[in-house]
């Protein structure tokens, strides 16, 4: 298991509402697009991070985490597992409080490094699934 309900709940409810979504572009057919929309519906500020730096869901995009000029609470990662560890390391450098690897994104070493740096970490889960699931238990 890559996350427990307490960690998921803490990230979704207590960690903060500014989410950098790495891999989010204007491509409506990509999972990141729909998940970012759900995050917004539940009150999160979504910050698109993609090499194209597109505006998505009305929010200014940035080419990298390092270019975001304000604090980010959670970094939600929609990149291949091979690239995810580097993104997690960038999230630690950027001062994020948590990292969330989406469904199918798995890097156990990056998970361990991120947790050792003091951040909460979720892997191979989707907040668009977890938010309604946890709210149903409340």
Short mmCIF file of N, CA and C in Angstrom, two decimals:
data_model
loop_
_atom_site.label_atom_id
_atom_site.label_comp_id
_atom_site.label_asym_id
_atom_site.label_seq_id
_atom_site.Cartn_x
_atom_site.Cartn_y
_atom_site.Cartn_z
N UNK A 1 0.84 -1.18 0.00
CA UNK A 1 0.00 0.00 0.00
C UNK A 1 0.89 1.25 0.00
N UNK A 2 0.54 2.18 -0.83
CA UNK A 2 1.38 3.37 -1.00
C UNK A 2 0.86 4.60 -0.27
N UNK A 3 -0.25 4.43 0.43
CA UNK A 3 -0.76 5.53 1.25
C UNK A 3 -1.87 5.00 2.14
N UNK A 4 -1.97 5.56 3.31
CA UNK A 4 -3.05 5.19 4.22
C UNK A 4 -4.09 6.31 4.21
N UNK A 5 -5.26 6.00 4.69
CA UNK A 5 -6.34 6.98 4.68
C UNK A 5 -6.00 8.24 5.46
N UNK A 6 -5.24 8.11 6.55
CA UNK A 6 -4.88 9.30 7.33
C UNK A 6 -4.01 10.26 6.52
N UNK A 7 -3.04 9.70 5.78
CA UNK A 7 -2.17 10.55 4.95
C UNK A 7 -2.97 11.18 3.82
N UNK A 8 -3.81 10.39 3.18
CA UNK A 8 -4.65 10.92 2.09
C UNK A 8 -5.55 12.04 2.61
N UNK A 9 -6.20 11.81 3.72
CA UNK A 9 -7.09 12.81 4.31
C UNK A 9 -6.30 14.07 4.68
N UNK A 10 -5.14 13.90 5.28
CA UNK A 10 -4.33 15.06 5.68
C UNK A 10 -3.97 15.90 4.45
N UNK A 11 -3.54 15.25 3.37
CA UNK A 11 -3.17 16.00 2.16
C UNK A 11 -4.39 16.71 1.58
N UNK A 12 -5.50 16.00 1.49
CA UNK A 12 -6.69 16.57 0.85
C UNK A 12 -7.38 17.64 1.70
N UNK A 13 -7.31 17.52 3.02
CA UNK A 13 -8.07 18.43 3.86
C UNK A 13 -7.23 19.45 4.63
N UNK A 14 -6.00 19.11 4.97
CA UNK A 14 -5.24 19.95 5.88
C UNK A 14 -3.96 20.56 5.31
N UNK A 15 -3.45 20.02 4.23
CA UNK A 15 -2.13 20.43 3.76
C UNK A 15 -2.14 21.77 3.06
N UNK A 16 -3.23 22.13 2.45
CA UNK A 16 -3.33 23.40 1.73
C UNK A 16 -4.04 23.21 0.41
N UNK A 17 -4.42 24.31 -0.17
CA UNK A 17 -5.28 24.25 -1.35
C UNK A 17 -4.62 24.61 -2.67
N UNK A 18 -3.31 24.82 -2.68
CA UNK A 18 -2.63 25.13 -3.94
C UNK A 18 -1.91 23.88 -4.44
N UNK A 19 -2.42 23.35 -5.55
CA UNK A 19 -1.91 22.11 -6.13
C UNK A 19 -1.25 22.37 -7.47
N UNK A 20 0.04 22.10 -7.58
CA UNK A 20 0.72 22.12 -8.87
C UNK A 20 0.48 20.77 -9.52
N UNK A 21 -0.09 20.77 -10.72
CA UNK A 21 -0.39 19.52 -11.42
C UNK A 21 0.61 19.38 -12.55
N UNK A 22 1.61 18.54 -12.34
CA UNK A 22 2.70 18.36 -13.30
C UNK A 22 2.24 17.41 -14.40
N UNK A 23 2.26 17.92 -15.63
CA UNK A 23 1.77 17.17 -16.77
C UNK A 23 0.43 17.68 -17.27
N UNK A 24 -0.11 18.71 -16.63
CA UNK A 24 -1.41 19.26 -17.01
C UNK A 24 -1.25 20.21 -18.20
N UNK A 25 -1.95 19.86 -19.28
CA UNK A 25 -1.99 20.72 -20.47
C UNK A 25 -3.45 20.92 -20.85
N UNK A 26 -3.67 21.61 -21.94
CA UNK A 26 -5.01 21.85 -22.42
C UNK A 26 -5.63 20.68 -23.16
N UNK A 27 -4.95 19.55 -23.18
CA UNK A 27 -5.45 18.36 -23.86
C UNK A 27 -6.56 17.72 -23.02
N UNK A 28 -7.80 17.88 -23.46
CA UNK A 28 -8.96 17.41 -22.71
C UNK A 28 -9.04 15.89 -22.61
N UNK A 29 -8.33 15.18 -23.46
CA UNK A 29 -8.39 13.71 -23.44
C UNK A 29 -7.44 13.09 -22.42
N UNK A 30 -6.59 13.90 -21.81
CA UNK A 30 -5.65 13.39 -20.81
C UNK A 30 -6.28 13.38 -19.42
N UNK A 31 -5.90 12.40 -18.63
CA UNK A 31 -6.45 12.26 -17.28
C UNK A 31 -6.20 13.51 -16.43
N UNK A 32 -5.04 14.12 -16.59
CA UNK A 32 -4.70 15.30 -15.78
C UNK A 32 -5.74 16.40 -15.94
N UNK A 33 -6.27 16.55 -17.14
CA UNK A 33 -7.25 17.61 -17.40
C UNK A 33 -8.51 17.41 -16.54
N UNK A 34 -9.05 16.20 -16.54
CA UNK A 34 -10.25 15.91 -15.77
C UNK A 34 -10.01 15.94 -14.27
N UNK A 35 -8.88 15.41 -13.83
CA UNK A 35 -8.57 15.41 -12.39
C UNK A 35 -8.41 16.85 -11.89
N UNK A 36 -7.75 17.68 -12.66
CA UNK A 36 -7.58 19.08 -12.26
C UNK A 36 -8.94 19.77 -12.14
N UNK A 37 -9.85 19.44 -13.03
CA UNK A 37 -11.20 19.99 -12.96
C UNK A 37 -11.90 19.57 -11.66
N UNK A 38 -11.74 18.31 -11.29
CA UNK A 38 -12.34 17.82 -10.03
C UNK A 38 -11.70 18.53 -8.84
N UNK A 39 -10.38 18.69 -8.86
CA UNK A 39 -9.71 19.40 -7.76
C UNK A 39 -10.29 20.81 -7.60
N UNK A 40 -10.51 21.49 -8.72
CA UNK A 40 -11.10 22.83 -8.65
C UNK A 40 -12.51 22.79 -8.06
N UNK A 41 -13.29 21.80 -8.46
CA UNK A 41 -14.65 21.67 -7.93
C UNK A 41 -14.65 21.52 -6.41
N UNK A 42 -13.59 20.93 -5.88
CA UNK A 42 -13.48 20.74 -4.43
C UNK A 42 -12.64 21.83 -3.76
N UNK A 43 -12.50 22.98 -4.44
CA UNK A 43 -11.90 24.15 -3.82
C UNK A 43 -10.40 24.29 -3.91
N UNK A 44 -9.75 23.48 -4.71
CA UNK A 44 -8.30 23.58 -4.83
C UNK A 44 -7.92 24.56 -5.94
N UNK A 45 -6.85 25.31 -5.73
CA UNK A 45 -6.27 26.14 -6.79
C UNK A 45 -5.32 25.24 -7.55
N UNK A 46 -5.55 25.11 -8.84
CA UNK A 46 -4.75 24.24 -9.68
C UNK A 46 -3.73 25.08 -10.44
N UNK A 47 -2.47 24.66 -10.41
CA UNK A 47 -1.41 25.34 -11.13
C UNK A 47 -0.86 24.37 -12.18
N UNK A 48 -1.14 24.61 -13.47
CA UNK A 48 -0.64 23.72 -14.51
C UNK A 48 0.88 23.82 -14.64
N UNK A 49 1.54 22.65 -14.71
CA UNK A 49 2.99 22.60 -14.93
C UNK A 49 3.22 21.67 -16.11
N UNK A 50 3.71 22.26 -17.20
CA UNK A 50 3.90 21.52 -18.44
C UNK A 50 4.87 22.34 -19.29
N UNK A 51 5.71 21.69 -20.09
CA UNK A 51 6.65 22.47 -20.92
C UNK A 51 5.99 23.54 -21.78
N UNK A 52 4.72 23.35 -22.16
CA UNK A 52 4.01 24.35 -22.97
C UNK A 52 3.57 25.56 -22.15
N UNK A 53 3.54 25.44 -20.84
CA UNK A 53 3.13 26.52 -19.93
C UNK A 53 1.79 27.12 -20.34
N UNK A 54 0.84 26.28 -20.68
CA UNK A 54 -0.48 26.72 -21.12
C UNK A 54 -1.35 27.16 -19.94
N UNK A 55 -2.28 28.06 -20.22
CA UNK A 55 -3.33 28.37 -19.26
C UNK A 55 -4.37 27.26 -19.39
N UNK A 56 -4.71 26.64 -18.27
CA UNK A 56 -5.67 25.54 -18.26
C UNK A 56 -6.67 25.79 -17.13
N UNK A 57 -7.93 25.56 -17.40
CA UNK A 57 -8.99 25.79 -16.40
C UNK A 57 -8.89 27.20 -15.81
N UNK A 58 -8.48 28.15 -16.63
CA UNK A 58 -8.40 29.54 -16.19
C UNK A 58 -7.18 29.87 -15.35
N UNK A 59 -6.27 28.93 -15.20
CA UNK A 59 -5.08 29.15 -14.36
C UNK A 59 -3.82 29.22 -15.23
N UNK A 60 -2.97 30.20 -14.93
CA UNK A 60 -1.70 30.37 -15.65
C UNK A 60 -0.82 29.14 -15.48
N UNK A 61 -0.25 28.66 -16.57
CA UNK A 61 0.65 27.52 -16.52
C UNK A 61 2.11 27.95 -16.43
N UNK A 62 2.94 27.02 -15.98
CA UNK A 62 4.37 27.24 -15.84
C UNK A 62 5.10 26.05 -16.44
N UNK A 63 6.28 26.29 -16.98
CA UNK A 63 7.05 25.23 -17.63
C UNK A 63 7.68 24.28 -16.62
N UNK A 64 7.87 24.73 -15.38
CA UNK A 64 8.48 23.87 -14.35
C UNK A 64 8.02 24.32 -12.97
N UNK A 65 8.22 23.47 -11.98
CA UNK A 65 7.89 23.85 -10.61
C UNK A 65 8.71 25.06 -10.16
N UNK A 66 9.97 25.11 -10.58
CA UNK A 66 10.85 26.19 -10.16
C UNK A 66 10.38 27.56 -10.65
N UNK A 67 9.59 27.59 -11.70
CA UNK A 67 9.12 28.87 -12.25
C UNK A 67 7.89 29.42 -11.54
N UNK A 68 7.24 28.63 -10.70
CA UNK A 68 6.03 29.10 -10.01
C UNK A 68 6.45 30.13 -8.97
N UNK A 69 5.91 31.36 -9.06
CA UNK A 69 6.39 32.44 -8.18
C UNK A 69 5.69 32.55 -6.83
N UNK A 70 5.02 31.49 -6.41
CA UNK A 70 4.33 31.50 -5.12
C UNK A 70 4.40 30.10 -4.54
N UNK A 71 4.14 29.95 -3.24
CA UNK A 71 4.23 28.63 -2.62
C UNK A 71 3.18 27.65 -3.14
N UNK A 72 3.58 26.41 -3.25
CA UNK A 72 2.70 25.31 -3.67
C UNK A 72 2.61 24.34 -2.50
N UNK A 73 1.39 23.90 -2.20
CA UNK A 73 1.20 22.98 -1.08
C UNK A 73 1.41 21.53 -1.49
N UNK A 74 0.82 21.14 -2.61
CA UNK A 74 0.86 19.75 -3.07
C UNK A 74 1.30 19.72 -4.52
N UNK A 75 2.17 18.77 -4.84
CA UNK A 75 2.57 18.55 -6.23
C UNK A 75 1.97 17.22 -6.66
N UNK A 76 1.05 17.31 -7.62
CA UNK A 76 0.32 16.17 -8.16
C UNK A 76 1.00 15.78 -9.48
N UNK A 77 1.48 14.54 -9.57
CA UNK A 77 2.39 14.15 -10.65
C UNK A 77 1.73 13.21 -11.66
N UNK A 78 1.61 13.71 -12.89
CA UNK A 78 1.07 12.96 -14.02
C UNK A 78 2.15 12.75 -15.07
N UNK A 79 3.28 12.21 -14.70
CA UNK A 79 4.33 11.89 -15.67
C UNK A 79 4.67 10.41 -15.52
N UNK A 80 5.40 9.88 -16.47
CA UNK A 80 5.81 8.47 -16.40
C UNK A 80 6.63 8.22 -15.14
N UNK A 81 6.53 7.00 -14.65
CA UNK A 81 7.25 6.63 -13.42
C UNK A 81 8.74 6.93 -13.52
N UNK A 82 9.31 6.78 -14.72
CA UNK A 82 10.75 7.02 -14.90
C UNK A 82 11.13 8.48 -14.64
N UNK A 83 10.18 9.39 -14.81
CA UNK A 83 10.44 10.82 -14.62
C UNK A 83 9.94 11.33 -13.27
N UNK A 84 9.12 10.54 -12.61
CA UNK A 84 8.44 11.00 -11.39
C UNK A 84 9.40 11.32 -10.25
N UNK A 85 10.46 10.54 -10.10
CA UNK A 85 11.41 10.79 -9.02
C UNK A 85 12.04 12.16 -9.10
N UNK A 86 12.39 12.58 -10.31
CA UNK A 86 12.95 13.91 -10.50
C UNK A 86 11.95 15.00 -10.12
N UNK A 87 10.69 14.78 -10.45
CA UNK A 87 9.65 15.75 -10.08
C UNK A 87 9.49 15.80 -8.56
N UNK A 88 9.52 14.64 -7.91
CA UNK A 88 9.43 14.61 -6.45
C UNK A 88 10.58 15.39 -5.83
N UNK A 89 11.78 15.20 -6.36
CA UNK A 89 12.94 15.94 -5.84
C UNK A 89 12.76 17.45 -6.03
N UNK A 90 12.21 17.85 -7.18
CA UNK A 90 11.93 19.27 -7.44
C UNK A 90 10.88 19.80 -6.46
N UNK A 91 9.90 18.97 -6.12
CA UNK A 91 8.87 19.38 -5.17
C UNK A 91 9.48 19.66 -3.80
N UNK A 92 10.41 18.81 -3.38
CA UNK A 92 11.09 19.02 -2.10
C UNK A 92 11.86 20.35 -2.17
N UNK A 93 12.60 20.55 -3.26
CA UNK A 93 13.38 21.79 -3.44
C UNK A 93 12.49 23.03 -3.43
N UNK A 94 11.28 22.89 -4.00
CA UNK A 94 10.36 24.03 -4.11
C UNK A 94 9.64 24.33 -2.80
N UNK A 95 9.79 23.46 -1.80
CA UNK A 95 9.16 23.70 -0.51
C UNK A 95 7.73 23.21 -0.40
N UNK A 96 7.34 22.29 -1.28
CA UNK A 96 5.99 21.73 -1.19
C UNK A 96 5.85 20.97 0.12
N UNK A 97 4.60 20.76 0.53
CA UNK A 97 4.32 20.02 1.76
C UNK A 97 4.00 18.56 1.50
N UNK A 98 3.60 18.26 0.25
CA UNK A 98 3.21 16.88 -0.08
C UNK A 98 3.40 16.64 -1.57
N UNK A 99 3.58 15.36 -1.89
CA UNK A 99 3.68 14.92 -3.29
C UNK A 99 2.67 13.80 -3.48
N UNK A 100 1.99 13.85 -4.62
CA UNK A 100 0.97 12.85 -4.94
C UNK A 100 1.28 12.29 -6.32
N UNK A 101 1.64 10.99 -6.37
CA UNK A 101 1.86 10.31 -7.66
C UNK A 101 0.54 9.67 -8.07
N UNK A 102 0.11 9.96 -9.27
CA UNK A 102 -1.17 9.48 -9.78
C UNK A 102 -1.18 7.97 -10.01
N UNK A 103 -2.36 7.46 -10.35
CA UNK A 103 -2.51 6.03 -10.65
C UNK A 103 -1.48 5.60 -11.69
N UNK A 104 -0.79 4.52 -11.39
CA UNK A 104 0.21 3.99 -12.31
C UNK A 104 1.57 4.64 -12.21
N UNK A 105 1.71 5.70 -11.43
CA UNK A 105 3.00 6.37 -11.25
C UNK A 105 3.61 5.84 -9.96
N UNK A 106 4.68 5.05 -10.13
CA UNK A 106 5.28 4.37 -8.98
C UNK A 106 6.80 4.51 -9.04
N UNK A 107 7.37 5.00 -7.97
CA UNK A 107 8.82 5.06 -7.79
C UNK A 107 9.06 4.99 -6.29
N UNK A 108 9.32 3.78 -5.81
CA UNK A 108 9.46 3.57 -4.37
C UNK A 108 10.64 4.32 -3.77
N UNK A 109 11.73 4.45 -4.51
CA UNK A 109 12.89 5.20 -4.01
C UNK A 109 12.55 6.68 -3.85
N UNK A 110 11.83 7.23 -4.83
CA UNK A 110 11.41 8.64 -4.74
C UNK A 110 10.46 8.83 -3.58
N UNK A 111 9.58 7.87 -3.37
CA UNK A 111 8.65 7.92 -2.25
C UNK A 111 9.42 7.97 -0.93
N UNK A 112 10.40 7.12 -0.79
CA UNK A 112 11.20 7.08 0.44
C UNK A 112 11.96 8.40 0.63
N UNK A 113 12.57 8.91 -0.43
CA UNK A 113 13.32 10.18 -0.33
C UNK A 113 12.40 11.33 0.07
N UNK A 114 11.21 11.35 -0.52
CA UNK A 114 10.27 12.42 -0.25
C UNK A 114 9.81 12.38 1.20
N UNK A 115 9.51 11.19 1.68
CA UNK A 115 9.08 11.05 3.08
C UNK A 115 10.23 11.38 4.03
N UNK A 116 11.45 10.96 3.68
CA UNK A 116 12.61 11.28 4.51
C UNK A 116 12.84 12.78 4.60
N UNK A 117 12.44 13.51 3.56
CA UNK A 117 12.57 14.98 3.55
C UNK A 117 11.47 15.65 4.36
N UNK A 118 10.53 14.85 4.89
CA UNK A 118 9.49 15.38 5.75
C UNK A 118 8.17 15.70 5.07
N UNK A 119 8.03 15.33 3.81
CA UNK A 119 6.79 15.58 3.09
C UNK A 119 5.88 14.37 3.18
N UNK A 120 4.58 14.61 3.15
CA UNK A 120 3.63 13.52 2.98
C UNK A 120 3.71 13.06 1.54
N UNK A 121 3.46 11.78 1.32
CA UNK A 121 3.60 11.21 -0.02
C UNK A 121 2.52 10.16 -0.23
N UNK A 122 1.86 10.24 -1.39
CA UNK A 122 0.89 9.25 -1.83
C UNK A 122 1.33 8.79 -3.20
N UNK A 123 1.18 7.50 -3.46
CA UNK A 123 1.64 6.95 -4.74
C UNK A 123 0.58 5.98 -5.28
N UNK A 124 0.39 6.03 -6.59
CA UNK A 124 -0.52 5.13 -7.30
C UNK A 124 -1.97 5.29 -6.84
N UNK A 125 -2.36 6.53 -6.59
CA UNK A 125 -3.74 6.85 -6.19
C UNK A 125 -4.18 8.10 -6.95
N UNK A 126 -5.48 8.39 -6.95
CA UNK A 126 -6.02 9.54 -7.65
C UNK A 126 -6.88 10.38 -6.70
N UNK A 127 -6.57 11.67 -6.55
CA UNK A 127 -7.38 12.49 -5.65
C UNK A 127 -8.83 12.63 -6.10
N UNK A 128 -9.08 12.53 -7.40
CA UNK A 128 -10.46 12.63 -7.90
C UNK A 128 -11.30 11.43 -7.45
N UNK A 129 -10.65 10.34 -7.13
CA UNK A 129 -11.33 9.17 -6.57
C UNK A 129 -11.37 9.28 -5.05
N UNK A 130 -10.28 9.73 -4.45
CA UNK A 130 -10.15 9.75 -2.99
C UNK A 130 -11.00 10.81 -2.32
N UNK A 131 -11.17 11.98 -2.93
CA UNK A 131 -11.96 13.05 -2.31
C UNK A 131 -13.39 12.57 -2.05
N UNK A 132 -14.11 12.09 -3.08
CA UNK A 132 -15.49 11.64 -2.80
C UNK A 132 -15.54 10.43 -1.87
N UNK A 133 -14.55 9.53 -1.97
CA UNK A 133 -14.53 8.35 -1.11
C UNK A 133 -14.40 8.75 0.35
N UNK A 134 -13.49 9.64 0.64
CA UNK A 134 -13.29 10.08 2.02
C UNK A 134 -14.45 10.92 2.53
N UNK A 135 -15.02 11.73 1.67
CA UNK A 135 -16.18 12.53 2.08
C UNK A 135 -17.36 11.64 2.40
N UNK A 136 -17.45 10.51 1.71
CA UNK A 136 -18.54 9.56 1.98
C UNK A 136 -18.41 8.91 3.34
N UNK A 137 -17.20 8.86 3.87
CA UNK A 137 -16.95 8.28 5.20
C UNK A 137 -17.11 9.30 6.33
N UNK A 138 -17.10 10.57 5.97
CA UNK A 138 -17.13 11.63 7.00
C UNK A 138 -18.47 11.69 7.70
#
